[in-house]
Short mmCIF file of C-alpha atoms in Angstrom, two decimals:
data_model
loop_
_atom_site.label_atom_id
_atom_site.label_comp_id
_atom_site.label_asym_id
_atom_site.label_seq_id
_atom_site.Cartn_x
_atom_site.Cartn_y
_atom_site.Cartn_z
CA MET X 1 22.96 1.87 10.63
CA SER X 2 26.75 1.58 10.84
CA ILE X 3 27.21 -1.70 12.21
CA VAL X 4 30.24 -2.20 10.30
CA ARG X 5 32.38 0.17 12.55
CA SER X 6 35.72 -1.04 14.14
CA LEU X 7 36.19 -1.77 17.71
CA GLY X 8 39.47 -2.45 17.15
CA HIS X 9 41.12 -0.04 19.86
CA LEU X 10 38.92 -1.51 22.59
CA ALA X 11 41.41 -2.66 25.11
CA ASN X 12 39.26 -4.92 27.66
CA THR X 13 37.26 -7.81 26.64
CA PHE X 14 35.55 -10.81 27.79
CA LEU X 15 34.39 -14.13 25.92
CA VAL X 16 30.83 -15.32 25.97
CA VAL X 17 29.69 -18.27 24.40
CA VAL X 18 26.77 -17.63 21.84
CA THR X 19 24.85 -20.07 19.50
CA PHE X 20 25.62 -20.54 16.09
CA LEU X 21 22.04 -20.39 15.15
CA GLU X 22 19.62 -22.83 13.61
CA ASN X 23 20.39 -24.06 10.51
CA HIS X 24 18.44 -22.11 8.23
CA GLY X 25 18.95 -19.59 5.38
CA ALA X 26 22.62 -18.99 4.69
CA PHE X 27 23.48 -21.66 7.19
CA ALA X 28 22.10 -24.56 5.76
CA ALA X 29 25.27 -25.68 4.22
CA LEU X 30 26.87 -25.83 7.59
CA PRO X 31 25.99 -29.04 9.07
CA VAL X 32 29.24 -29.79 11.07
CA PRO X 33 29.41 -28.22 14.45
CA ALA X 34 31.89 -25.76 15.51
CA PRO X 35 34.95 -26.66 17.42
CA ALA X 36 34.08 -27.66 20.88
CA LEU X 37 35.36 -24.87 23.40
CA PRO X 38 35.25 -24.52 27.07
CA ASP X 39 32.11 -22.53 28.92
CA PHE X 40 32.72 -19.03 30.07
CA LYS X 41 31.40 -17.64 33.06
CA LEU X 42 28.90 -14.77 32.49
CA PRO X 43 30.37 -11.33 33.51
CA ALA X 44 28.50 -9.24 35.86
CA ALA X 45 29.06 -6.47 33.48
CA LEU X 46 27.05 -8.27 31.01
CA PRO X 47 23.26 -6.78 31.22
CA PRO X 48 21.17 -8.90 32.95
CA ASP X 49 18.38 -8.84 30.17
CA PHE X 50 20.57 -9.46 27.42
CA ALA X 51 19.36 -13.22 26.85
CA VAL X 52 15.74 -11.89 26.90
CA LYS X 53 16.69 -9.05 24.32
CA TYR X 54 18.40 -11.37 22.08
CA PRO X 55 17.23 -14.68 22.58
CA GLN X 56 18.90 -16.27 19.38
CA ALA X 57 22.56 -14.74 20.24
CA VAL X 58 22.66 -17.02 23.55
CA THR X 59 21.42 -20.34 24.82
CA ASN X 60 20.43 -21.56 28.07
CA LEU X 61 21.79 -20.13 31.32
CA THR X 62 22.99 -22.72 33.70
CA ASP X 63 24.74 -21.68 37.06
CA GLY X 64 25.95 -18.43 35.50
CA ALA X 65 27.49 -20.01 32.49
CA LEU X 66 26.26 -20.12 28.67
CA THR X 67 26.38 -23.80 27.48
CA ASN X 68 25.75 -25.23 23.94
CA GLY X 69 27.11 -28.05 22.03
CA LYS X 70 27.20 -25.87 18.93
CA THR X 71 29.05 -22.60 19.82
CA VAL X 72 31.43 -20.33 18.68
CA ALA X 73 33.39 -17.98 21.22
CA VAL X 74 32.95 -14.26 20.47
CA PRO X 75 35.06 -11.51 22.29
CA LEU X 76 32.90 -8.87 23.86
CA PRO X 77 34.12 -5.66 25.48
CA ALA X 78 33.38 -5.42 29.28
CA LYS X 79 33.89 -3.32 32.19
CA VAL X 80 35.68 -5.68 34.31
CA THR X 81 38.47 -5.22 36.99
CA SER X 82 40.35 -8.30 35.89
CA LYS X 83 43.15 -8.05 33.37
CA SER X 84 42.06 -9.18 30.04
CA GLU X 85 43.91 -9.57 26.64
CA ASN X 86 43.78 -7.05 23.48
CA ILE X 87 40.45 -7.57 21.68
CA LEU X 88 42.43 -8.13 18.33
CA ASP X 89 44.65 -10.68 20.28
CA SER X 90 41.42 -12.47 21.42
CA HIS X 91 39.94 -12.27 17.97
CA THR X 92 43.23 -13.86 16.39
CA LYS X 93 43.06 -16.71 18.72
CA PHE X 94 39.22 -17.16 17.94
CA LEU X 95 40.13 -17.53 14.51
CA LYS X 96 43.03 -19.95 14.91
CA THR X 97 40.54 -22.24 16.57
CA SER X 98 37.29 -22.09 14.59
CA LEU X 99 38.75 -20.96 11.16
CA PRO X 100 40.04 -24.53 10.24
CA ALA X 101 36.53 -26.04 11.15
CA LEU X 102 34.76 -23.39 9.07
CA LEU X 103 36.99 -24.16 6.05
CA THR X 104 36.18 -28.00 6.36
CA GLN X 105 32.44 -26.97 6.49
CA PHE X 106 32.55 -25.27 3.36
CA GLY X 107 34.46 -28.32 1.54
CA VAL X 108 37.72 -26.82 1.29
CA PRO X 109 40.11 -29.76 1.00
CA SER X 110 42.24 -30.68 3.99
CA GLY X 111 45.52 -30.23 2.40
CA GLU X 112 44.46 -26.62 1.50
CA ILE X 113 43.41 -25.64 5.04
CA GLN X 114 46.46 -25.06 6.87
CA ASN X 115 47.82 -22.58 3.93
CA LYS X 116 44.51 -20.89 3.90
CA VAL X 117 44.31 -20.33 7.82
CA THR X 118 48.00 -18.96 7.58
CA GLN X 119 47.20 -16.60 4.82
CA GLY X 120 43.57 -15.96 6.04
CA ILE X 121 43.72 -14.95 9.78
CA PRO X 122 46.05 -11.65 9.11
CA LEU X 123 43.61 -10.81 6.23
CA LEU X 124 40.67 -11.26 8.40
CA VAL X 125 42.22 -9.30 11.50
CA GLU X 126 43.22 -6.59 9.28
CA ALA X 127 39.47 -6.38 7.79
CA TYR X 128 38.54 -6.36 11.80
CA ARG X 129 40.78 -3.59 12.50
CA ALA X 130 39.94 -1.40 9.18
CA TYR X 131 35.99 -0.93 10.44
CA GLU X 132 37.23 2.10 12.26
CA GLU X 133 37.93 3.81 9.04
CA GLY X 134 34.38 2.61 7.32
CA ASP X 135 34.54 2.99 3.60
CA ARG X 136 37.94 4.80 3.37
CA SER X 137 39.84 1.93 4.40
CA PHE X 138 38.81 -0.35 1.63
CA THR X 139 39.84 1.58 -1.24
CA LYS X 140 43.34 1.62 -2.46
CA ARG X 141 46.00 0.82 0.55
CA ASN X 142 48.28 3.37 -1.26
CA THR X 143 48.90 5.09 -4.69
CA LEU X 144 50.70 2.32 -6.02
CA GLU X 145 48.73 -0.62 -5.04
CA SER X 146 44.93 -0.76 -6.83
CA ARG X 147 44.10 -4.04 -4.54
CA ASN X 148 42.19 -3.65 -1.18
CA ILE X 149 41.12 -6.51 1.57
CA PHE X 150 38.24 -7.45 -0.43
CA ASP X 151 40.39 -8.47 -3.26
CA ASP X 152 42.75 -10.48 -1.36
CA ILE X 153 39.87 -12.32 0.68
CA GLY X 154 38.44 -13.17 -2.55
CA SER X 155 41.67 -14.03 -3.90
CA LEU X 156 42.57 -16.57 -1.15
CA PHE X 157 38.88 -18.05 -0.56
CA GLY X 158 37.34 -17.88 -3.71
CA ASP X 159 33.61 -17.97 -3.80
CA ILE X 160 33.24 -18.66 -0.31
CA GLY X 161 35.30 -15.48 0.53
CA CYS X 162 32.15 -13.49 1.89
CA SER X 163 30.88 -16.36 3.51
CA ILE X 164 34.05 -16.98 5.48
CA PHE X 165 34.35 -13.27 6.31
CA ALA X 166 30.69 -13.04 7.59
CA THR X 167 31.06 -16.14 9.56
CA SER X 168 34.45 -15.84 11.29
CA THR X 169 34.49 -11.85 11.57
CA GLY X 170 31.58 -9.86 10.50
CA ALA X 171 29.00 -11.64 12.59
CA PRO X 172 31.00 -11.93 15.67
CA LEU X 173 31.87 -8.26 15.58
CA PHE X 174 28.03 -7.59 15.23
CA LEU X 175 27.08 -9.59 18.09
CA GLN X 176 29.94 -7.95 20.06
CA SER X 177 28.44 -4.58 19.12
CA ALA X 178 24.80 -5.49 20.13
CA ALA X 179 26.32 -6.59 23.74
CA LEU X 180 28.33 -3.36 24.06
CA PHE X 181 25.45 -1.11 23.07
CA SER X 182 23.29 -2.91 25.38
CA LEU X 183 25.70 -2.80 28.11
CA LEU X 184 26.34 0.91 27.80
CA ASN X 185 22.73 1.84 27.77
CA ASN X 186 21.03 -0.63 29.77
CA GLY X 187 17.21 0.62 30.49
CA ASN X 188 17.51 3.97 29.15
CA HIS X 189 14.94 3.74 26.42
CA VAL X 190 11.70 5.32 25.81
CA PRO X 191 8.87 4.52 23.18
CA LEU X 192 8.27 6.57 19.97
CA SER X 193 6.25 9.76 20.70
CA ASP X 194 2.75 9.78 19.57
CA GLU X 195 3.75 12.63 16.99
CA GLN X 196 6.93 10.59 15.76
CA ASN X 197 4.48 7.56 15.27
CA TYR X 198 2.18 9.58 13.41
CA PHE X 199 4.54 9.48 10.58
CA VAL X 200 6.35 6.13 11.31
CA HIS X 201 2.78 4.49 11.32
CA ALA X 202 1.99 5.96 7.93
CA VAL X 203 5.22 4.36 6.24
CA TYR X 204 5.43 1.03 8.61
CA GLY X 205 2.32 0.53 10.19
CA ASN X 206 2.01 -0.62 13.65
CA ILE X 207 6.01 -1.58 13.91
CA ALA X 208 6.29 0.55 17.04
CA SER X 209 3.68 -1.41 19.01
CA ARG X 210 3.99 -4.81 17.83
CA ILE X 211 8.00 -5.31 17.86
CA PRO X 212 7.89 -3.16 20.30
CA VAL X 213 10.26 -0.53 19.43
CA LYS X 214 12.73 1.03 22.07
CA MET X 215 14.39 4.30 21.10
CA TYR X 216 17.87 5.16 22.92
CA TYR X 217 18.44 8.82 22.81
CA ARG X 218 21.89 10.43 23.55
CA ALA X 219 22.97 6.93 23.44
CA GLN X 220 26.41 5.83 24.67
CA ARG X 221 28.32 4.68 21.62
CA PRO X 222 31.55 2.40 21.68
CA ILE X 223 34.53 3.27 19.81
CA GLY X 224 34.08 2.33 16.07
CA PHE X 225 30.27 3.88 16.47
CA ASN X 226 31.15 7.40 17.64
CA GLN X 227 31.90 9.11 14.30
CA ASP X 228 29.62 12.23 13.34
CA ASP X 229 28.37 10.43 10.52
CA VAL X 230 27.25 7.39 12.44
CA VAL X 231 23.58 8.97 13.56
CA GLY X 232 21.70 5.60 14.18
CA THR X 233 22.51 1.98 14.90
CA THR X 234 19.89 -0.70 15.45
CA PHE X 235 19.60 -4.46 16.99
CA ASN X 236 16.34 -6.09 16.68
CA GLY X 237 13.67 -3.55 18.12
CA ASP X 238 16.54 -1.18 19.95
CA VAL X 239 17.13 1.69 18.16
CA TYR X 240 20.26 3.84 19.65
CA THR X 241 20.90 7.21 18.19
CA LYS X 242 23.31 10.07 18.95
CA TYR X 243 20.45 12.87 18.61
CA ALA X 244 18.62 14.04 21.74
CA ASN X 245 14.86 13.15 21.79
CA SER X 246 12.29 15.57 19.84
CA PRO X 247 9.09 14.37 20.59
CA LYS X 248 7.13 17.31 19.36
CA ARG X 249 6.82 18.46 15.69
CA THR X 250 7.46 21.75 16.83
CA ASP X 251 10.88 20.96 18.27
CA PRO X 252 13.78 22.31 16.24
CA ASP X 253 15.49 19.02 15.39
CA PHE X 254 12.20 16.90 14.56
CA ASP X 255 12.79 16.61 11.13
CA LEU X 256 16.25 15.45 11.36
CA LEU X 257 15.54 12.85 14.10
CA LEU X 258 12.46 11.77 12.02
CA LYS X 259 14.67 10.98 9.13
CA THR X 260 16.93 8.94 11.22
CA ILE X 261 14.09 7.16 12.67
CA LEU X 262 12.32 6.23 9.38
CA HIS X 263 15.83 4.78 8.35
CA GLU X 264 16.23 2.69 11.36
CA MET X 265 12.69 1.43 11.37
CA ALA X 266 13.73 -0.24 7.82
CA HIS X 267 16.15 -2.22 9.71
CA VAL X 268 13.93 -3.23 12.48
CA GLU X 269 11.52 -4.48 9.34
CA GLN X 270 14.68 -6.66 7.99
CA TYR X 271 15.05 -8.08 11.43
CA GLU X 272 11.55 -9.03 11.65
CA ARG X 273 11.82 -10.71 8.61
CA GLU X 274 14.61 -12.96 10.04
CA ASN X 275 12.26 -13.48 12.97
CA PHE X 276 14.76 -11.37 15.17
CA ALA X 277 17.45 -14.14 14.83
CA ILE X 278 20.25 -11.68 15.26
CA PHE X 279 23.03 -13.95 14.32
CA SER X 280 21.01 -14.86 10.93
CA TYR X 281 20.57 -11.06 10.42
CA ALA X 282 24.26 -10.31 11.50
CA TYR X 283 25.45 -12.84 8.97
CA LYS X 284 23.41 -11.89 5.95
CA TYR X 285 24.04 -8.30 6.77
CA THR X 286 28.01 -8.51 6.63
CA PHE X 287 28.07 -11.19 3.71
CA ALA X 288 25.78 -8.32 1.85
CA TYR X 289 28.58 -5.67 3.08
CA CYS X 290 31.47 -7.88 1.98
CA LYS X 291 29.64 -8.53 -1.56
CA ALA X 292 29.32 -4.67 -2.07
CA GLY X 293 33.27 -4.50 -1.67
CA PHE X 294 33.10 -3.62 1.95
CA LYS X 295 31.26 -0.42 0.91
CA TYR X 296 28.55 0.80 3.49
CA SER X 297 26.58 2.86 0.90
CA GLY X 298 26.56 -0.13 -1.55
CA ASN X 299 24.91 -2.84 1.13
CA LYS X 300 21.57 -3.65 -0.05
CA TYR X 301 20.36 -3.55 3.66
CA GLU X 302 21.45 0.13 3.67
CA LYS X 303 19.99 1.04 0.16
CA GLN X 304 16.58 -0.32 1.37
CA ALA X 305 16.72 1.82 4.33
CA ARG X 306 17.83 5.07 2.63
CA LEU X 307 14.82 4.68 0.05
CA ARG X 308 12.60 4.99 3.07
CA GLU X 309 13.86 8.05 4.50
CA PRO X 310 11.69 10.32 2.18
CA PHE X 311 8.68 8.35 2.41
CA ALA X 312 6.70 10.51 4.72
CA ASP X 313 7.64 13.94 2.90
CA GLN X 314 4.11 14.61 1.61
CA LEU X 315 2.54 14.22 5.05
CA LYS X 316 5.53 16.51 6.33
CA GLU X 317 6.31 18.96 3.90
CA ASP X 318 3.06 19.36 1.70
CA LEU X 319 0.62 22.30 2.55
CA ASP X 320 -2.34 19.90 2.69
CA GLY X 321 -0.29 17.26 4.56
CA LYS X 322 0.69 19.78 7.44
CA GLN X 323 -3.33 20.40 7.95
CA PHE X 324 -4.12 16.82 8.18
CA PHE X 325 -1.14 16.95 11.19
CA GLN X 326 -2.52 20.07 12.54
CA VAL X 327 -6.37 18.70 12.89
CA TRP X 328 -5.04 15.59 14.38
CA ARG X 329 -2.76 17.24 16.90
CA ASP X 330 -4.59 20.20 18.02
CA ARG X 331 -8.18 18.32 18.07
CA SER X 332 -6.56 15.46 20.17
CA LEU X 333 -7.93 13.04 17.46
CA ARG X 334 -5.36 10.18 18.84
CA ASN X 335 -7.91 8.26 20.45
CA THR X 336 -10.44 8.71 17.88
CA LEU X 337 -8.67 8.11 14.74
CA GLY X 338 -5.45 6.39 15.80
CA PHE X 339 -2.50 6.81 13.46
CA PRO X 340 -2.63 7.06 9.59
CA THR X 341 -2.17 4.04 7.48
CA ASN X 342 -1.38 5.69 4.25
CA ARG X 343 1.71 8.23 3.60
CA VAL X 344 -0.07 9.67 0.56
CA PHE X 345 -3.44 11.51 1.04
CA ARG X 346 -6.40 11.41 -1.71
CA ARG X 347 -8.44 14.00 -3.66
CA ALA X 348 -12.17 13.61 -3.67
CA THR X 349 -15.23 15.61 -3.83
CA SER X 350 -17.99 16.56 -1.24
CA LEU X 351 -21.31 17.92 -2.89
CA GLY X 352 -19.14 19.32 -5.79
CA GLU X 353 -16.49 20.79 -3.41
CA SER X 354 -12.72 19.80 -3.71
CA ILE X 355 -11.62 18.05 -0.64
CA THR X 356 -8.40 15.82 0.52
CA GLN X 357 -8.70 12.96 2.75
CA LEU X 358 -6.41 10.49 4.61
CA ASP X 359 -6.88 7.09 5.88
CA PHE X 360 -6.42 6.21 9.69
CA GLU X 361 -6.46 3.07 11.73
CA ASN X 362 -10.05 4.16 12.85
CA GLY X 363 -11.48 6.13 10.28
CA LEU X 364 -11.06 8.61 7.78
CA LEU X 365 -10.37 12.39 8.13
CA GLN X 366 -11.34 15.00 5.27
CA ILE X 367 -10.44 18.47 4.94
CA LYS X 368 -11.50 21.29 2.66
CA PRO X 369 -8.15 23.02 2.56
CA SER X 370 -9.74 26.27 1.19
CA LYS X 371 -12.00 26.87 3.82
CA PHE X 372 -9.96 25.42 6.61
CA HIS X 373 -12.78 22.88 7.72
CA PHE X 374 -12.64 19.47 8.74
CA ARG X 375 -14.78 16.44 9.70
CA VAL X 376 -14.11 12.73 10.78
CA LEU X 377 -15.91 9.62 9.06
CA THR X 378 -16.17 6.43 11.01
CA PRO X 379 -14.95 3.19 9.26
CA ALA X 380 -18.46 2.12 8.55
CA GLU X 381 -19.16 5.50 6.87
CA ALA X 382 -15.82 5.55 5.13
CA LEU X 383 -16.88 2.18 3.57
CA GLU X 384 -20.04 3.69 2.28
CA GLY X 385 -18.01 6.10 0.44
CA VAL X 386 -16.12 3.42 -1.13
CA ARG X 387 -19.12 1.70 -2.18
CA ALA X 388 -20.72 4.60 -3.60
CA LYS X 389 -18.02 4.88 -6.06
CA CYS X 390 -19.57 2.23 -8.19
CA GLN X 391 -20.45 2.50 -11.85
CA TYR X 392 -23.69 1.60 -13.39
CA LYS X 393 -23.92 -0.98 -15.90
CA LYS X 394 -25.44 -0.25 -19.35
CA PRO X 395 -28.61 -2.22 -20.09
CA CYS X 396 -28.73 -5.30 -22.28
CA LYS X 397 -29.43 -4.82 -25.92
CA THR X 398 -32.32 -6.89 -26.81
CA THR X 399 -32.92 -5.85 -30.36
CA LYS X 400 -33.30 -8.39 -32.95
CA LYS X 401 -30.56 -6.93 -34.95
CA PHE X 402 -28.14 -7.03 -32.04
CA ARG X 403 -29.45 -11.09 -31.42
CA LEU X 404 -28.79 -12.10 -34.78
CA ARG X 405 -25.40 -10.35 -35.10
CA ARG X 406 -24.16 -11.88 -31.75
CA ALA X 407 -25.67 -15.30 -32.98
CA ALA X 408 -23.41 -15.15 -36.08
CA LEU X 409 -20.30 -14.66 -34.00
CA PRO X 410 -18.18 -17.76 -33.24
CA LEU X 411 -18.18 -19.00 -29.55
CA PRO X 412 -15.17 -18.20 -27.87
CA PRO X 413 -13.34 -21.20 -25.83
CA PRO X 414 -14.62 -21.86 -22.43
CA PRO X 415 -12.43 -19.87 -19.80
CA ASP X 416 -10.09 -21.53 -17.13
CA GLY X 417 -11.93 -21.56 -13.62
CA PRO X 418 -15.50 -20.07 -12.80
CA VAL X 419 -17.58 -18.62 -15.92
CA PRO X 420 -18.11 -14.94 -15.11
CA GLU X 421 -21.43 -13.39 -14.91
CA ASP X 422 -23.14 -12.89 -18.05
CA ASP X 423 -23.13 -8.97 -18.68
CA CYS X 424 -26.27 -9.35 -20.86
CA ASP X 425 -28.30 -10.80 -17.98
CA ALA X 426 -30.80 -8.35 -17.63
CA THR X 427 -31.60 -9.44 -14.11
CA PHE X 428 -28.15 -9.57 -12.82
CA ILE X 429 -27.48 -6.03 -14.38
CA ASP X 430 -30.83 -4.55 -12.65
CA GLN X 431 -29.27 -5.97 -9.45
CA VAL X 432 -26.20 -4.25 -9.79
CA ASN X 433 -27.58 -1.19 -10.57
CA ARG X 434 -30.13 -1.22 -7.72
CA ASP X 435 -27.27 -1.77 -5.22
CA CYS X 436 -25.06 1.10 -6.72
CA GLU X 437 -28.13 3.41 -6.40
CA LYS X 438 -28.77 2.38 -2.79
CA ALA X 439 -25.12 2.93 -2.02
CA LYS X 440 -24.87 6.40 -3.67
CA LYS X 441 -27.82 7.41 -1.92
CA ALA X 442 -26.65 6.26 1.35
CA TYR X 443 -23.48 8.13 1.17
CA PHE X 444 -25.35 11.29 0.13
CA ILE X 445 -26.66 11.44 3.47
CA ILE X 446 -23.39 10.81 5.04
CA ASP X 447 -22.04 13.66 2.89
CA GLN X 448 -24.33 16.11 4.57
CA LYS X 449 -22.37 15.52 7.91
CA PRO X 450 -21.35 19.10 9.12
CA TRP X 451 -17.99 20.37 8.81
CA THR X 452 -15.92 22.08 11.70
CA THR X 453 -13.42 24.88 11.18
CA PHE X 454 -9.86 24.02 12.80
CA GLN X 455 -7.56 26.24 14.40
CA GLY X 456 -5.27 28.25 12.34
CA ALA X 457 -8.05 29.45 9.88
CA PRO X 458 -8.42 33.05 9.03
CA ALA X 459 -10.43 35.26 11.38
CA PRO X 460 -13.60 36.30 9.63
CA VAL X 461 -14.42 39.58 8.69
CA ILE X 462 -17.07 41.12 10.81
CA PRO X 463 -18.74 44.08 9.02
CA GLY X 464 -19.21 47.29 11.34
CA PRO X 465 -21.93 49.90 11.15
CA ALA X 466 -22.09 51.75 8.08
CA PRO X 467 -20.71 55.25 8.15
CA ILE X 468 -23.06 58.20 8.34
CA PRO X 469 -22.53 60.44 5.27
CA PRO X 470 -21.72 64.13 5.66
CA PRO X 471 -24.44 66.39 5.19
CA PRO X 472 -24.87 67.99 1.58
CA ALA X 473 -23.00 71.09 0.83
CA PRO X 474 -25.19 74.16 0.06
CA LYS X 475 -25.53 74.41 -3.58
CA SER X 476 -24.05 77.73 -5.00
CA PRO X 477 -26.03 79.47 -7.79
CA LYS X 478 -24.08 78.91 -11.17
CA PRO X 479 -23.59 81.56 -13.57
CA PRO X 480 -25.51 81.09 -16.73
CA SER X 481 -22.60 81.27 -18.89
CA SER X 482 -20.34 78.73 -17.02
CA PRO X 483 -19.76 75.51 -18.83
CA PRO X 484 -20.84 72.26 -17.65
CA PRO X 485 -18.70 70.30 -15.16
CA PRO X 486 -17.01 67.39 -16.67
CA PRO X 487 -18.06 64.11 -15.78
CA PRO X 488 -16.54 62.33 -12.83
CA PRO X 489 -14.00 59.80 -13.61
CA PRO X 490 -14.71 56.09 -13.68
CA PRO X 491 -14.10 54.23 -10.55
CA PRO X 492 -10.95 52.39 -10.45
CA PRO X 493 -10.98 48.62 -11.38
CA PRO X 494 -11.17 46.14 -7.89
CA PRO X 495 -7.84 45.05 -7.14
CA ALA X 496 -7.15 41.42 -8.36
CA PRO X 497 -7.11 38.80 -5.88
CA PRO X 498 -3.75 37.99 -4.29
CA LYS X 499 -2.08 35.03 -5.35
CA PRO X 500 -1.34 32.30 -2.88
CA PRO X 501 2.42 31.95 -1.52
CA GLY X 502 4.82 30.47 -4.02
CA CYS X 503 2.69 30.91 -7.24
CA PRO X 504 2.92 30.45 -9.91
CA VAL X 505 4.63 27.11 -9.66
CA SER X 506 6.85 25.76 -12.57
CA CYS X 507 6.85 22.16 -11.73
CA LYS X 508 6.69 19.44 -14.49
CA LEU X 509 4.92 15.97 -14.43
CA LEU X 510 7.40 13.19 -14.09
CA THR X 511 7.37 9.74 -15.68
CA VAL X 512 9.14 6.51 -14.44
CA LEU X 513 12.58 6.06 -15.98
CA ALA X 514 13.41 2.66 -17.78
CA THR X 515 16.87 3.51 -18.77
CA LYS X 516 20.07 1.95 -18.21
CA PRO X 517 20.93 3.91 -15.12
CA CYS X 518 18.06 1.96 -13.31
CA GLN X 519 19.80 -1.31 -13.52
CA LEU X 520 22.72 0.11 -11.29
CA ASP X 521 22.96 -0.58 -7.49
CA ASP X 522 22.04 2.82 -6.85
CA PRO X 523 19.45 3.99 -9.11
CA PRO X 524 18.33 7.52 -9.64
CA PRO X 525 15.12 8.50 -7.84
CA ARG X 526 13.17 8.63 -11.28
CA CYS X 527 13.34 4.78 -11.40
CA ASP X 528 11.18 4.44 -8.13
CA PRO X 529 7.42 4.36 -9.11
CA ASP X 530 6.66 5.53 -5.34
CA PHE X 531 8.79 8.62 -5.76
CA VAL X 532 7.56 9.70 -9.20
CA ASN X 533 3.89 9.26 -7.98
CA THR X 534 4.58 10.98 -4.73
CA GLU X 535 6.27 14.25 -6.81
CA ASN X 536 3.58 14.38 -9.20
CA ALA X 537 1.01 14.41 -6.80
CA LYS X 538 2.53 17.38 -5.11
CA CYS X 539 2.96 18.96 -8.39
CA LYS X 540 -0.74 18.66 -9.35
CA ALA X 541 -1.84 20.10 -5.92
CA ASP X 542 0.67 22.95 -6.14
CA ARG X 543 -0.89 23.76 -9.92
CA LYS X 544 -4.49 23.48 -8.60
CA ARG X 545 -3.93 25.61 -5.55
CA CYS X 546 -2.27 28.41 -7.94
CA GLY X 547 -4.94 27.95 -10.56
CA GLN X 548 -2.58 27.13 -13.39
#
């Protein structure tokens, strides 16, 4: 999500008054209102549902104007016929008006404010303009100068540098971008398709329905967001992407689009944690961007999103994972099972045979991969399967020798909280074992549930009629002196069964790293336990399939 990209070359702007948000989170230290600014009429080019989509970005609408006693003026691009000032000029005027009040709120001595305003406005405008070049503009300005804008802002404002940047420049640009995307793509959205949501739900739960998420495909992107490497941008639950819609798993670009969707859903989840207060999220996102040295790749919000991109790979790439999707799609189990609630399937046994199973909203899907069989268990049946995994407790030791030895041991100190059940209470143990036996018998009956062959299984071999042997040839008399015929050669050994494709495998089981590289901002994948567990599960499955 490349929010931080320049809109510096946009020529036309209008001004909209947006609220400064409630005092919470990072704004708890800003009790002083921003300077009083005049109200601006709401231009007709602003989407009529903008205030509905982003309720925390604007305040009450009265006679076509946005009014609030605690406001900042944010320049927003617009399709208006009247002549407007250049966007950088608008932002410079905004900084001249608002920056002194912001520095006062952050506790800067009054005698230093004018000097910091004079030096700070060119730096903040330069940072605003440099978004277009992304990470490249925040390295060395030339071969002779090692400092960048981040260093200069930090030197001028000290510890509050990133707070000043996020409040005065980063967050306004963020809101400006949200308005412009909404303006350019008003109403051209669709929900996630069922086949897209199959994988999204496995990673994020019912995020697509509870938000709800709106997808804008082939989105119109403003200047600063139209680079090739900017593939997705998200504001609240609105996801804009340059890709065309690929709703079906069989579409050529489905996997490429799904990677982007899984990345952007992480940002939707981040907005949700902020209660969709877009200014609060804008401040924290651009503050983290500044703290990362103006590096998009170092922003902690982007790191979280990148980690989620491969989370559905086991369901999407693994052979057994593909079979779950095939059965769910071809047998139209959307209404019966809903969507997956786990991104990792589990190994189990059924009457001694190896099976795999995947949890869904409304039950359990089980598959015998080797026989292309499947069956669906209801939630109640799946719960019985969980109960049947109980373990029998050993009976109490009641011999005299044991009782004497136990009596000689010192009593342990009384535990904190409720006293646990006495494991040597024969009545309690018998009850536990009876309940466990009952659960195992109940699931044994459920385990007799028939299996169904799903599409894609190899066609059964139907034996034909046995060939009629030819009539025996007449025997010719053998001369008495002829030697006996040599014995017939032994029959050739039966051919070895073909190995499955991709065998043998050479994967190795991984362990979670706990080394110094794991302390870095961008640790290697083996530092993530989820990644290691997923890779090990795939390796074990491939070894078992190849008989290794």
